[in-house]
């Protein structure tokens, strides 16, 4: 019985270590671009086993990158980023003072209650997050990273409010050497 309890404690400890990492972004091996990665992080209680183990073990990660089918860089500017892939659309727009504006959203496919859905999620009026871009003089394109909380989700098909998630989702990502013709 002691051995069993020790084993359970070790599994929980390993799970907490993975969970504390918050599902780190897996980045390409090269620092050269162009590349991007976008991940939607679900609230802990919306993840398998209450988020004790990484979602990659269950195949339920919500992410896309430049290798995803239909991946496209639609627009990249100092205060705006638009990325797309099959079933995905990310639009981040700021007012130049660090505030997200009304067009900011993420559209993504997900399975909820054993039903495939496409959600359109937007940040609250006072959005929590950041969006930073830089231009490296030694390469073409724009580099940057972002993190933003979104919570107001509707069905992209019907426009009806979805009673999910119970807490805001975090959309985060990084990109290197992006330009609209980088796809």
Short mmCIF file of C-alpha atoms in Angstrom, two decimals:
data_model
loop_
_atom_site.label_atom_id
_atom_site.label_comp_id
_atom_site.label_asym_id
_atom_site.label_seq_id
_atom_site.Cartn_x
_atom_site.Cartn_y
_atom_site.Cartn_z
CA UNK A 1 0.00 0.00 0.00
CA UNK A 2 2.86 2.41 0.80
CA UNK A 3 4.43 1.71 -2.59
CA UNK A 4 1.13 2.46 -4.33
CA UNK A 5 0.72 5.77 -2.47
CA UNK A 6 4.31 6.77 -3.24
CA UNK A 7 3.75 5.95 -6.91
CA UNK A 8 0.54 8.02 -7.00
CA UNK A 9 2.34 10.94 -5.31
CA UNK A 10 5.17 10.78 -7.87
CA UNK A 11 2.71 10.76 -10.80
CA UNK A 12 0.92 13.78 -9.34
CA UNK A 13 4.23 15.58 -8.80
CA UNK A 14 5.31 14.96 -12.40
CA UNK A 15 1.89 16.14 -13.56
CA UNK A 16 2.20 19.34 -11.56
CA UNK A 17 5.64 20.01 -13.07
CA UNK A 18 4.21 19.62 -16.58
CA UNK A 19 1.15 21.71 -15.69
CA UNK A 20 3.26 24.52 -14.23
CA UNK A 21 5.02 24.82 -17.59
CA UNK A 22 1.63 25.82 -19.01
CA UNK A 23 1.99 23.89 -22.25
CA UNK A 24 5.10 25.62 -23.53
CA UNK A 25 5.13 26.55 -27.18
CA UNK A 26 7.02 24.08 -29.31
CA UNK A 27 9.13 26.18 -31.62
CA UNK A 28 10.86 25.21 -34.87
CA UNK A 29 14.42 23.93 -34.62
CA UNK A 30 15.77 26.91 -36.56
CA UNK A 31 15.68 30.52 -35.48
CA UNK A 32 15.59 31.60 -39.13
CA UNK A 33 12.19 32.40 -40.53
CA UNK A 34 9.69 32.67 -41.75
CA UNK A 35 7.77 30.69 -39.16
CA UNK A 36 4.97 31.15 -36.66
CA UNK A 37 3.19 29.17 -33.98
CA UNK A 38 -0.19 29.94 -32.36
CA UNK A 39 -1.59 28.07 -29.37
CA UNK A 40 -4.91 28.33 -27.54
CA UNK A 41 -4.42 27.35 -23.90
CA UNK A 42 -7.57 26.08 -22.22
CA UNK A 43 -8.29 26.78 -18.55
CA UNK A 44 -6.93 24.05 -16.28
CA UNK A 45 -10.34 22.55 -15.52
CA UNK A 46 -11.17 22.28 -19.24
CA UNK A 47 -8.11 20.06 -19.85
CA UNK A 48 -7.87 16.27 -19.43
CA UNK A 49 -7.30 15.20 -15.82
CA UNK A 50 -7.75 18.82 -14.69
CA UNK A 51 -4.59 19.84 -16.52
CA UNK A 52 -2.25 17.61 -14.53
CA UNK A 53 -0.74 16.16 -17.72
CA UNK A 54 0.13 17.96 -20.96
CA UNK A 55 -2.58 17.98 -23.64
CA UNK A 56 -0.09 16.72 -26.21
CA UNK A 57 -0.40 13.30 -24.53
CA UNK A 58 -4.12 13.26 -25.34
CA UNK A 59 -3.96 14.84 -28.80
CA UNK A 60 -6.21 17.70 -27.71
CA UNK A 61 -3.82 20.62 -28.13
CA UNK A 62 -5.28 23.62 -29.93
CA UNK A 63 -2.51 25.01 -32.13
CA UNK A 64 -1.42 25.76 -35.66
CA UNK A 65 1.79 26.86 -37.32
CA UNK A 66 3.31 27.57 -40.73
CA UNK A 67 3.26 23.84 -41.57
CA UNK A 68 -0.49 23.43 -40.92
CA UNK A 69 -2.70 22.76 -43.96
CA UNK A 70 -3.76 26.05 -45.58
CA UNK A 71 -1.35 28.12 -43.43
CA UNK A 72 -1.11 31.69 -44.65
CA UNK A 73 0.27 35.01 -43.44
CA UNK A 74 -2.43 37.48 -44.49
CA UNK A 75 -1.06 40.60 -42.85
CA UNK A 76 1.77 41.54 -40.54
CA UNK A 77 2.41 45.09 -39.40
CA UNK A 78 3.60 46.88 -36.31
CA UNK A 79 0.08 46.93 -34.79
CA UNK A 80 -1.69 44.12 -36.70
CA UNK A 81 -1.24 40.41 -37.34
CA UNK A 82 -3.47 38.13 -39.43
CA UNK A 83 -2.70 34.41 -39.71
CA UNK A 84 -4.87 31.66 -41.18
CA UNK A 85 -4.92 27.90 -41.64
CA UNK A 86 -7.67 25.40 -42.42
CA UNK A 87 -10.34 26.08 -39.78
CA UNK A 88 -8.25 28.76 -38.06
CA UNK A 89 -8.12 32.55 -38.20
CA UNK A 90 -6.16 34.81 -35.89
CA UNK A 91 -6.49 38.59 -36.03
CA UNK A 92 -4.68 40.76 -33.51
CA UNK A 93 -4.95 44.50 -33.77
CA UNK A 94 -3.84 47.18 -31.33
CA UNK A 95 -4.35 50.92 -31.22
CA UNK A 96 -0.62 51.66 -31.00
CA UNK A 97 -0.83 52.26 -27.25
CA UNK A 98 -0.95 48.59 -26.30
CA UNK A 99 -4.75 48.24 -26.21
CA UNK A 100 -6.46 45.58 -28.30
CA UNK A 101 -9.18 46.89 -30.61
CA UNK A 102 -12.53 45.40 -31.64
CA UNK A 103 -11.29 43.33 -34.61
CA UNK A 104 -9.09 41.12 -32.40
CA UNK A 105 -10.29 37.49 -32.47
CA UNK A 106 -9.35 33.87 -32.83
CA UNK A 107 -11.46 31.37 -34.74
CA UNK A 108 -10.62 27.70 -34.25
CA UNK A 109 -12.04 24.19 -34.51
CA UNK A 110 -12.70 22.22 -31.33
CA UNK A 111 -14.68 19.22 -30.18
CA UNK A 112 -17.09 20.02 -27.36
CA UNK A 113 -19.55 17.48 -25.97
CA UNK A 114 -18.52 15.05 -28.73
CA UNK A 115 -19.52 17.54 -31.41
CA UNK A 116 -17.18 19.32 -33.83
CA UNK A 117 -17.58 23.08 -33.59
CA UNK A 118 -15.83 26.20 -34.82
CA UNK A 119 -15.60 28.91 -32.17
CA UNK A 120 -15.09 32.64 -32.65
CA UNK A 121 -13.58 34.06 -29.45
CA UNK A 122 -12.85 37.69 -28.67
CA UNK A 123 -11.20 39.50 -25.77
CA UNK A 124 -13.09 41.46 -23.16
CA UNK A 125 -13.28 45.26 -23.47
CA UNK A 126 -10.27 45.59 -21.19
CA UNK A 127 -8.26 42.74 -22.68
CA UNK A 128 -5.38 41.23 -20.75
CA UNK A 129 -2.31 40.54 -22.84
CA UNK A 130 0.51 41.89 -24.94
CA UNK A 131 1.55 42.17 -28.59
CA UNK A 132 5.12 43.06 -29.52
CA UNK A 133 6.78 43.30 -32.92
CA UNK A 134 10.34 44.06 -33.97
CA UNK A 135 12.21 44.33 -37.25
CA UNK A 136 15.65 42.77 -37.32
CA UNK A 137 17.99 44.69 -39.62
CA UNK A 138 19.74 41.51 -40.78
CA UNK A 139 16.61 39.80 -42.17
CA UNK A 140 13.39 40.53 -44.00
CA UNK A 141 10.03 40.49 -42.28
CA UNK A 142 8.72 41.11 -38.79
CA UNK A 143 9.43 39.18 -35.58
CA UNK A 144 7.19 39.20 -32.54
CA UNK A 145 5.22 37.49 -29.84
CA UNK A 146 1.80 37.82 -28.29
CA UNK A 147 -0.41 36.64 -25.48
CA UNK A 148 -4.05 37.61 -25.04
CA UNK A 149 -6.97 36.35 -22.98
CA UNK A 150 -10.21 35.69 -24.86
CA UNK A 151 -13.44 34.53 -23.30
CA UNK A 152 -16.49 35.65 -25.21
CA UNK A 153 -16.93 32.67 -27.57
CA UNK A 154 -19.74 32.14 -30.06
CA UNK A 155 -20.38 29.45 -32.63
CA UNK A 156 -18.81 30.69 -35.86
CA UNK A 157 -21.60 28.91 -37.78
CA UNK A 158 -24.65 30.17 -35.89
CA UNK A 159 -23.47 33.19 -33.88
CA UNK A 160 -24.96 31.68 -30.73
CA UNK A 161 -23.10 32.11 -27.44
CA UNK A 162 -21.29 28.98 -26.30
CA UNK A 163 -21.31 28.20 -22.58
CA UNK A 164 -17.61 27.39 -22.71
CA UNK A 165 -15.02 28.08 -21.41
CA UNK A 166 -15.68 28.66 -17.73
CA UNK A 167 -12.57 30.87 -17.56
CA UNK A 168 -10.76 32.86 -20.27
CA UNK A 169 -8.63 31.08 -22.85
CA UNK A 170 -5.11 32.34 -23.44
CA UNK A 171 -4.01 32.70 -27.05
CA UNK A 172 -0.27 32.98 -27.39
CA UNK A 173 2.31 32.71 -30.08
CA UNK A 174 5.57 33.74 -31.65
CA UNK A 175 6.67 34.56 -35.17
CA UNK A 176 9.93 35.21 -36.99
CA UNK A 177 10.62 36.95 -40.31
CA UNK A 178 6.96 37.13 -41.35
CA UNK A 179 5.74 39.12 -44.30
CA UNK A 180 2.46 38.76 -46.20
CA UNK A 181 4.26 36.94 -49.01
CA UNK A 182 6.00 34.53 -46.60
CA UNK A 183 3.49 31.70 -46.97
#
